[in-house]
XYZ file of C-alpha atoms in Angstrom:
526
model
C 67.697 120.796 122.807
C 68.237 119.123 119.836
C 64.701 120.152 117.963
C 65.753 123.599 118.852
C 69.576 123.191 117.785
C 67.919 121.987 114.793
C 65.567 124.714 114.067
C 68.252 127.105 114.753
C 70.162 125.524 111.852
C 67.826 125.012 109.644
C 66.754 129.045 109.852
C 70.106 130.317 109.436
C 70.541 128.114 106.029
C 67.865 129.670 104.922
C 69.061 132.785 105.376
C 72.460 131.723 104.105
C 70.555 130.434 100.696
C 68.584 133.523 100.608
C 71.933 135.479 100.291
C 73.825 133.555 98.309
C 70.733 132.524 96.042
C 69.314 129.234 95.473
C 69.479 128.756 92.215
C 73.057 129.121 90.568
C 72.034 132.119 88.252
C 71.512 134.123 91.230
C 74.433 136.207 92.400
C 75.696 136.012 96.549
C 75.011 139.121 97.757
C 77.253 139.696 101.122
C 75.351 139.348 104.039
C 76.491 138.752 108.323
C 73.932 136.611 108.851
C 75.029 135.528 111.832
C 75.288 138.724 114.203
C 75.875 137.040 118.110
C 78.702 134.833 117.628
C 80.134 133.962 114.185
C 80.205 130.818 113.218
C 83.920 129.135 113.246
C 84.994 125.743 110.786
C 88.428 124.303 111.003
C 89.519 122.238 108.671
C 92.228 120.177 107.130
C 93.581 121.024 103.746
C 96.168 118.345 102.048
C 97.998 120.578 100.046
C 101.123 119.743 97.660
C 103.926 122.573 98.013
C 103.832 125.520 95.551
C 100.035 125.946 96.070
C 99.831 129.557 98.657
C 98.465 129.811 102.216
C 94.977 129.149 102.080
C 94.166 131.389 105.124
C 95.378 134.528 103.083
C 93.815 133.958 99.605
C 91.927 136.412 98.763
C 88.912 134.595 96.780
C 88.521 132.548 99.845
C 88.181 135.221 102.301
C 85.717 136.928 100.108
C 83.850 133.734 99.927
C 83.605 133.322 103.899
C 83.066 137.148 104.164
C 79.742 136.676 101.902
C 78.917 133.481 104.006
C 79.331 135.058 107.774
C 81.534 132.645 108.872
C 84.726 132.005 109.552
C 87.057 129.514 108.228
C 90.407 128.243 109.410
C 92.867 126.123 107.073
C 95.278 124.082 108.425
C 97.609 123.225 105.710
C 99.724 119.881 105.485
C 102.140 119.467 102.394
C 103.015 115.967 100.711
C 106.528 115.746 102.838
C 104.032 115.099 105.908
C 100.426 113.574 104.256
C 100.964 110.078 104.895
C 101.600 110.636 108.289
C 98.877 113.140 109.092
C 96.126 111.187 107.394
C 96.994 108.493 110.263
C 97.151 111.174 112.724
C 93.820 112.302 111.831
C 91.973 109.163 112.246
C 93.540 108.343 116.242
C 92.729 112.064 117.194
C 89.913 112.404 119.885
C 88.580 115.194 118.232
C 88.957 115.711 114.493
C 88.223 118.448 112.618
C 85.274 120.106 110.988
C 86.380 118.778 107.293
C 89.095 117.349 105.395
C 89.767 118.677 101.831
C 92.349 118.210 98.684
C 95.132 115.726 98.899
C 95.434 112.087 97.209
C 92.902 110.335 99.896
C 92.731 106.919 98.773
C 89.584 104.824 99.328
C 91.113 102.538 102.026
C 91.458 106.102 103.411
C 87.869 107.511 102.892
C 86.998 103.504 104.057
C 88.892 104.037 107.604
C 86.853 107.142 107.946
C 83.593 105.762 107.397
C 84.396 102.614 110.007
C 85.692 105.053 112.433
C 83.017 107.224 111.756
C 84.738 109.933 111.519
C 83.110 111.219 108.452
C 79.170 111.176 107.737
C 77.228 110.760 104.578
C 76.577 113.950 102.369
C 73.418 112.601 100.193
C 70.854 114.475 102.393
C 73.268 117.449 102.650
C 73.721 117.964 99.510
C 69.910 117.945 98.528
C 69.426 120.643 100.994
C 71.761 122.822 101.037
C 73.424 122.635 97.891
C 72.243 123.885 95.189
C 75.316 124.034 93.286
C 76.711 120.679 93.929
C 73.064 119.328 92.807
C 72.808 120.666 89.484
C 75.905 119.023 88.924
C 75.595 115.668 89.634
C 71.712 116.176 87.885
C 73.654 117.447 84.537
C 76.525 115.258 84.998
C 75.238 111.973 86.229
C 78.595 109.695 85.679
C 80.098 112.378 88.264
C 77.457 111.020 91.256
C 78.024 107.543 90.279
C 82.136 107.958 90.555
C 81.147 109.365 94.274
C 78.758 107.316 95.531
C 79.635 104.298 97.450
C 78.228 100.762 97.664
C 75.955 101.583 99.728
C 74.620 104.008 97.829
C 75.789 107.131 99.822
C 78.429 109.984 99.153
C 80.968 110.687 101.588
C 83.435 113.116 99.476
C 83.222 115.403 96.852
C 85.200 115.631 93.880
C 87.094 118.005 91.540
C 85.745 118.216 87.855
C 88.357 118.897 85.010
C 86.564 119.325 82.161
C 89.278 119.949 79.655
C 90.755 117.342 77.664
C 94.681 117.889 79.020
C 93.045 116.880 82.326
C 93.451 113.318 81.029
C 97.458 112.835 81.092
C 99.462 113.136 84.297
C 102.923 114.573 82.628
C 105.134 114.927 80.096
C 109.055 114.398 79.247
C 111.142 117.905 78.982
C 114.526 118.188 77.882
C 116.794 121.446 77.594
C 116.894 122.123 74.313
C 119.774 124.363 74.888
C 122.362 121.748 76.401
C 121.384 119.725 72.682
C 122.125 122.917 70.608
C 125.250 123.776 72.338
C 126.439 119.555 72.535
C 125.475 119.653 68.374
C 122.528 117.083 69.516
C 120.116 115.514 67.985
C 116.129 115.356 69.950
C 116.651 111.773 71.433
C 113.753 109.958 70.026
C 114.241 106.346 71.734
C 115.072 105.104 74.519
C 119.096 104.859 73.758
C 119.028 107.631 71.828
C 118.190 109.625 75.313
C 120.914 107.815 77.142
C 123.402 108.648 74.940
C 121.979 112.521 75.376
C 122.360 112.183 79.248
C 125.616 110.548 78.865
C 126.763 113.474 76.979
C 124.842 116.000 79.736
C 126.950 114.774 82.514
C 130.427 114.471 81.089
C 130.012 117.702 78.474
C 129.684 120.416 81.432
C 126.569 121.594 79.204
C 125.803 124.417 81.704
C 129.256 125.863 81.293
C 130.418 127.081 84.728
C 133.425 124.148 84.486
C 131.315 121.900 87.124
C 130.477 118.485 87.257
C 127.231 119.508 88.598
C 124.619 118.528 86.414
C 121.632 116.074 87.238
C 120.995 114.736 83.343
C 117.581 113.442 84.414
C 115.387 113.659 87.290
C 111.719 112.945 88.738
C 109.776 112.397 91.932
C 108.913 108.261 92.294
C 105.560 107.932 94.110
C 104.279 111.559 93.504
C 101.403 112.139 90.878
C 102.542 114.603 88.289
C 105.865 113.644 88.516
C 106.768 110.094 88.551
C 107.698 107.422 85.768
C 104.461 105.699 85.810
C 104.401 107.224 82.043
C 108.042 107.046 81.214
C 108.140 103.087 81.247
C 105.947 102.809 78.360
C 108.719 102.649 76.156
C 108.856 99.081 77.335
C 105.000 98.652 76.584
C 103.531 99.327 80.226
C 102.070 101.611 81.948
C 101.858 101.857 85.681
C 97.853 103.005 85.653
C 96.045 103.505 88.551
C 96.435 100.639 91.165
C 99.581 99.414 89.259
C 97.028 98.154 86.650
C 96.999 98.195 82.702
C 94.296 97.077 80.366
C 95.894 95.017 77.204
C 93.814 93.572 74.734
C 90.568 93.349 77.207
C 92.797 91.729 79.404
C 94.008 93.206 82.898
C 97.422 93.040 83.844
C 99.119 93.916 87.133
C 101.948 95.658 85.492
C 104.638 95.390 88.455
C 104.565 91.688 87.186
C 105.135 92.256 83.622
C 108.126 91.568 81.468
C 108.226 94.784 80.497
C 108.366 96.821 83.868
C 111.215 94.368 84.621
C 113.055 95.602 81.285
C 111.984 98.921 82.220
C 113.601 98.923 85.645
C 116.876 97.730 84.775
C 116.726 100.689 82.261
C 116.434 103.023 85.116
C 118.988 100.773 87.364
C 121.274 101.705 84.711
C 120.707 105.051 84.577
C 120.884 105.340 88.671
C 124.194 103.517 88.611
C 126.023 105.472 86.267
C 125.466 108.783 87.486
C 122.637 109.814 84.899
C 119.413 109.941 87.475
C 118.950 112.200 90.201
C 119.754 110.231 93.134
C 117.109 111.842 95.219
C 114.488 110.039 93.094
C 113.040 108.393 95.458
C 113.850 110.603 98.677
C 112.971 114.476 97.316
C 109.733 116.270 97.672
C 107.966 118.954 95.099
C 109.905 121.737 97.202
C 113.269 119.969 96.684
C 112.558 119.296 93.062
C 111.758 122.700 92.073
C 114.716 124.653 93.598
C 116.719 122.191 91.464
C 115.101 123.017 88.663
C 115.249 127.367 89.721
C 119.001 126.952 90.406
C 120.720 130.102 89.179
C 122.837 128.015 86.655
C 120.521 125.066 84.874
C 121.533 121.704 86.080
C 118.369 120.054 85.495
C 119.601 118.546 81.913
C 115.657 116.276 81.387
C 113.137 116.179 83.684
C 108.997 114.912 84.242
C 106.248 117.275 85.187
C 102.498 118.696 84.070
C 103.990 122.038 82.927
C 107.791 122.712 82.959
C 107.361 126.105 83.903
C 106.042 125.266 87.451
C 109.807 123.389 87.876
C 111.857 125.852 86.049
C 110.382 128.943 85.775
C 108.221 130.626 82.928
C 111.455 132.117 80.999
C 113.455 129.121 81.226
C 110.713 126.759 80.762
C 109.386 129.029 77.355
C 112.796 129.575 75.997
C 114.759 126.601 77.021
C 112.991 123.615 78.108
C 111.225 121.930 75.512
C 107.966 118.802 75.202
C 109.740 115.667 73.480
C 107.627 112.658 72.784
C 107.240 109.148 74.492
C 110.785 107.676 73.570
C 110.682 104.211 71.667
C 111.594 101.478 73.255
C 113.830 98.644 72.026
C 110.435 96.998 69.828
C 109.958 100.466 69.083
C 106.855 100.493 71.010
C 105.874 103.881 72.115
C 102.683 104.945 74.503
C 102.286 106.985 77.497
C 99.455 107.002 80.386
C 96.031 108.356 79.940
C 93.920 108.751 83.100
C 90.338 106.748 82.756
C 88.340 109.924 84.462
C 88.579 113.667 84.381
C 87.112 113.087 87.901
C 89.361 113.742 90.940
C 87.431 111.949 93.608
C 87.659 112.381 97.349
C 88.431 116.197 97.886
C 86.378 117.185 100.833
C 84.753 115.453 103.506
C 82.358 116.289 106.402
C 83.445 114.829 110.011
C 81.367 113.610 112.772
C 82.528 116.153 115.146
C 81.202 119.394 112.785
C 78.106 121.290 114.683
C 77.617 122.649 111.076
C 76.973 120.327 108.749
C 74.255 122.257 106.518
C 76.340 125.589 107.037
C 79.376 123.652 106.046
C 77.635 122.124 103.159
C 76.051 125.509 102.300
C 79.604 126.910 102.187
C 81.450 124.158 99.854
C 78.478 124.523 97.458
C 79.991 128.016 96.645
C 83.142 125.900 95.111
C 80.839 125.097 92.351
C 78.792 128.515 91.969
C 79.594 129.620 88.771
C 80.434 133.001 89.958
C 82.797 131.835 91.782
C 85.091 129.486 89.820
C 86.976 131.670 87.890
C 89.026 133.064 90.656
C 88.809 129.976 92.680
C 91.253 128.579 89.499
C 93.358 131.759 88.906
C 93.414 134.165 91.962
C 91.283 136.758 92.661
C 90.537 139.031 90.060
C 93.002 141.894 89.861
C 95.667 139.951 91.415
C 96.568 137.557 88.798
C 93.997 138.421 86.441
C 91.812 141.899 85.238
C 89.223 142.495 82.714
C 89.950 143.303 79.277
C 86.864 144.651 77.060
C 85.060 141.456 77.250
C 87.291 139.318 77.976
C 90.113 138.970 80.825
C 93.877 139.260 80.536
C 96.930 137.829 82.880
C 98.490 140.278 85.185
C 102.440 139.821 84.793
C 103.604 137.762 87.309
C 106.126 139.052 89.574
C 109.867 138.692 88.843
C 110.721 135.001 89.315
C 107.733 133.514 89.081
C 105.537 132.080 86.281
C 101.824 132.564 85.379
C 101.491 128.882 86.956
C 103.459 129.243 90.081
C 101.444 133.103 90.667
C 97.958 131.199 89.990
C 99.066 128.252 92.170
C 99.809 131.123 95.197
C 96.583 132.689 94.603
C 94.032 129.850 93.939
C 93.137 126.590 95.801
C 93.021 124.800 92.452
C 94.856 121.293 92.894
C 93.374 121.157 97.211
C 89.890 121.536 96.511
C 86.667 120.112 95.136
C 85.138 122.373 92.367
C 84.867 122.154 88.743
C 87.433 123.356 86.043
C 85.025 124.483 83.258
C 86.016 123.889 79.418
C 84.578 127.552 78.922
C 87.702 128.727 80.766
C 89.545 128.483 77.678
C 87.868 131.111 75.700
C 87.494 133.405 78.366
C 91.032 134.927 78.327
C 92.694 136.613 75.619
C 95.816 134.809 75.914
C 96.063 131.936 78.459
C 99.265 130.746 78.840
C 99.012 127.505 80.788
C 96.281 126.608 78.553
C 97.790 127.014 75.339
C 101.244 125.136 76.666
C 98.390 122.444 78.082
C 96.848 121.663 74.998
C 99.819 121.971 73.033
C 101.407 119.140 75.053
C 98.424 117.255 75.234
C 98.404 117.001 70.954
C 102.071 116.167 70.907
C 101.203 113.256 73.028
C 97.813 112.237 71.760
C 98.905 109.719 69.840
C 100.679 107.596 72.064
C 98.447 107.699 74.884
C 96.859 104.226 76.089
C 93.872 104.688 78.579
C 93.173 103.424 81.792
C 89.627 101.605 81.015
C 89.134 100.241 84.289
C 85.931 101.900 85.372
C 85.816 104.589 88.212
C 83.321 102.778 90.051
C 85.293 99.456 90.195
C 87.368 101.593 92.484
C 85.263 102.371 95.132
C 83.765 98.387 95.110
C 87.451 97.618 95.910
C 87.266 99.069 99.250
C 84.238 97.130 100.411
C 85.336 93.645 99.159
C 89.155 93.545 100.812
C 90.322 94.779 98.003
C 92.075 97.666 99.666
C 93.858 95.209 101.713
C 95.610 93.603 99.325
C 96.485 96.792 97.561
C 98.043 97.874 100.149
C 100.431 94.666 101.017
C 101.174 94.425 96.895
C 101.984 98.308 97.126
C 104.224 97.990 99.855
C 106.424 95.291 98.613
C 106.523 96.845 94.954
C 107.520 100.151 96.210
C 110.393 98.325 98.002
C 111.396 95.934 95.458
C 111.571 98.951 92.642
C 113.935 101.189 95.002
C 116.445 98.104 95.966
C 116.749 97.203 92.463
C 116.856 100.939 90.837
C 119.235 101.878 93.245
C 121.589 98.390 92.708
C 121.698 96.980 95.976
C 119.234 93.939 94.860
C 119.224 92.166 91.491
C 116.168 92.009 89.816
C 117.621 88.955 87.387
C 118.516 86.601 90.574
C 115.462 87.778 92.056
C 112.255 88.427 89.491
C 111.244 85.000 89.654
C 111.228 85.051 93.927
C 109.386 88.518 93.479
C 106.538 87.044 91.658
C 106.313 84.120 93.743
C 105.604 86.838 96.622
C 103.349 88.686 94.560
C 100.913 85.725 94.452
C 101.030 84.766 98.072
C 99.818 88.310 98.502
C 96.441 87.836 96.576
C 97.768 89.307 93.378
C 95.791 86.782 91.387
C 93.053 87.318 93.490
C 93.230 90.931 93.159
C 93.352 90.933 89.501
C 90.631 88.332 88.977
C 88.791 90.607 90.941
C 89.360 93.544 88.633
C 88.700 91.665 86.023
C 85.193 90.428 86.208
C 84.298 94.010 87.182
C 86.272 95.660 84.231
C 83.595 93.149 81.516
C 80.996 94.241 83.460
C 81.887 97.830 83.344
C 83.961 98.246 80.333
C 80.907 99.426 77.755
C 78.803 101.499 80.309
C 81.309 103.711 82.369
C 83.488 104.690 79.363
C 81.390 108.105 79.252
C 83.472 108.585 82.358
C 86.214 110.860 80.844
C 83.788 113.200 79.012
């Protein structure tokens, strides 16, 4: 039965290749290759909020229609990830694949002990085509996905374009500091003198104390203050790790995240942060930022028109740069990869592996990734003599919120081609992108630790010990932003915890691999 299963398979990926050709200049031509019973995946998409139902977007349907098959989404938003990732692993029956979300390695680790996921080498060589030429052009992209023992079990996103590189930027209303006769705060008590005068001023007008003078979302990528802090010369880089001078540095244990934190306690305790810093999802933070009347007075995000709207966010809402800090230091965070890693998985329970893998491969067909990153073409795009224009959004939303309905771009693996740029007549996003990402360039400290050093982790208990020192940091940070510890009667205590937790260890660890890696991974971010 299984030879025959097998066969069976293996005939109708043929056919499936034949239609959607094998090599990538070939167009998919749409075919029902499967004429009994169509073929049924469901899957798992970890979506953040703003992006549109996955089971109604157009480019995706057309996609399965040209595959004949049919695919179910089940969507789960960031309010609800942590919870479901758990979920997934204790559930008797999982389901066909797992895609998008931030899926950590001790994640993607707890699949492959469960084994609840399988290995996609063999797949991949098969079945797609795509995915191959890829990882053949773009060789530092296989080594980011492949684990130590020398399989891959996810696939990644590609961001080609340089933006790609920085996680957010600091917006302030420009307005409020027009109509308050301000000055752009360029340091760090220059801007809390500006917030000062955003809460007590009534800057919005309407004779309420109801402004929020500065807000973000702790914990959530795109939004948090891993950035913001380097005023006080750290940054929070991935796994709470900086590079300094060849050195690395676990920077919840630095001087300067303790100067930066009683910064922000400050802030918290007189009124000036949002106190839902630490409680409020994407959803939450938006419809602050889309109130009718502004009270958003300074806020952190990837493109301020995605929390504000396109008109306020163009005509209001303007990029400052990273504030000094009191040594006038000034840097922000720049991401070590423009790889996102772990974006879709195959489980152990899928009858369709090579149908599955056949059908993900299309993510990466370049005839496909143009609408898989802005809609479907003549919904938020159309052709313009040889180029392509924006179709106006409707009223209330912005290019970026439209594209985000329309597109699975920020849940999916695929690749975000720098050709994109010069494709449209007048890209929006892009321009405000690239604009930001110059303002910001020179201030912006990378993250050297290699890519690969992140998957070894996993496999030597590294993951472990992340998680313990992540646990405690996250707690510390909240009871001492929000005033109810004392991070002067109790730094020294902190650290002393910190080291029974293997956080000497853990960077020692880091370490060795970061001078063995520094010179031959850098290519990483090209």
């Amino acid at each position: 039965m299984k030879n025959i299963k097998k066969n069976i398979i293996t005939f109708i990926i043929c056919m499936l290749l034949i239609c959607i050709g094998y090599k990538i200049s070939i167009d998919i031509q749409p075919m029902q290759v499967i004429q009994e019973s169509k073929i049924t995946l469901n899957g798992v998409v970890f979506s953040p909020v703003g992006l549109g139902n996955y089971n109604e977007m157009e480019v995706l349907n057309n996609i399965k229609k040209k595959m004949g098959i049919e695919v179910n989404f089940n969507q789960i938003n960031s309010a609800r990830r942590d919870l479901q990732k758990i979920h997934i692993l204790q559930m008797e029956e999982v389901p066909d694949f797992i895609m998008g979300g931030d899926l950590q390695n001790t994640d993607i680790l707890g699949y492959i002990q469960s084994e609840r996921i399988i290995p996609l080498n063999e797949l991949i060589e098969k079945y797609a085509p795509n995915i191959q030429a890829l990882l053949e052009k773009k060789p530092f992209i296989k080594s980011a996905c492949t684990f130590l023992d020398n399989k891959i079990y996810t696939l990644p996103f590609y961001n080609e374009m340089d933006s790609a590189l920085v996680e957010n930027y600091l917006f302030i209303n420009k307005v409020w500091l027009d109509q308050l006769g301000l000055q752009i705060p360029t340091t760090i008590d220059e801007f809390y003198n500006v917030l000062k005068a955003f809460k007590t001023q009534d800057p919005n007008g309407n004779g309420k104390a109801d402004e929020i003078p500065f807000s973000y979302i702790d914990g959530v990528y795109n939004y948090s203050m891993n950035s913001f802090i380097g005023s006080f010369g750290v940054i929070n880089g991935d796994r709470m790790m900086l590079v300094q001078d060849e050195n690395v540095l676990f920077t919840p244990a630095q001087e300067g995240y303790k100067e930066a934190i009683l910064y922000l306690r400050k802030l918290y305790q007189e009124g000036l942060l949002d106190a839902e810093i630490f409680t409020q999802d994407i959803e939450q933070y938006v419809a602050k930022g889309m109130r009718e009347t502004p009270v958003v007075g300074a806020f952190l995000a990837k493109d301020s028109t995605i929390v504000v709207g396109e008109e306020r966010g163009r005509d209001e809402y303007i990029v400052i740069p990273p504030l000094k800090g009191p040594s006038g230091t000034q840097l922000w965070g720049k991401q070590n990869s423009k790889i996102t890693t772990n974006q879709f998985m195959i489980t152990s329970s899928n009858l369709y592996p090579e149908i599955t893998m056949a059908w993900i491969d299309q993510f990466f067909n370049p005839e496909n990734i143009q609408e898989l990153i802005w809609g479907a073409e003549g919904v938020t795009f159309e052709k313009s003599g040889g180029n392509y224009r924006f179709i106006c959004p409707p009223l209330g939303k912005s290019y970026a919120q439209y594209s985000m309905e329309n597109s699975p771009l920020g849940a999916c693996p695929g690749i975000f081609p720098r050709s994109e740029k010069s494709k449209f007549i007048f890209n929006p996003m892009l321009v405000r992108h690239e604009l930001n990402y110059k303002e910001y360039s020179p201030y912006l400290i990378e993250d050297n630790i290699c890519r690969r050093t992140m998957f070894m982790t996993d496999f030597m208990g590294m993951g472990k010990i992340y998680n313990s020192l992540n646990r405690y940091v996250v707690e510390m940070k909240i009871r001492w932003v929000s005033g109810e510890y004392d991070i002067e009667k109790e730094w020294e205590s902190y650290l002393s915890a910190l080291e029974n937790m293997g956080m000497k260890e853990y960077v020692a660890f880091y370490q060795e691999k970061y001078n063995k890696c520094k010179c031959s991974e850098k290519h990483s971010i090209d």
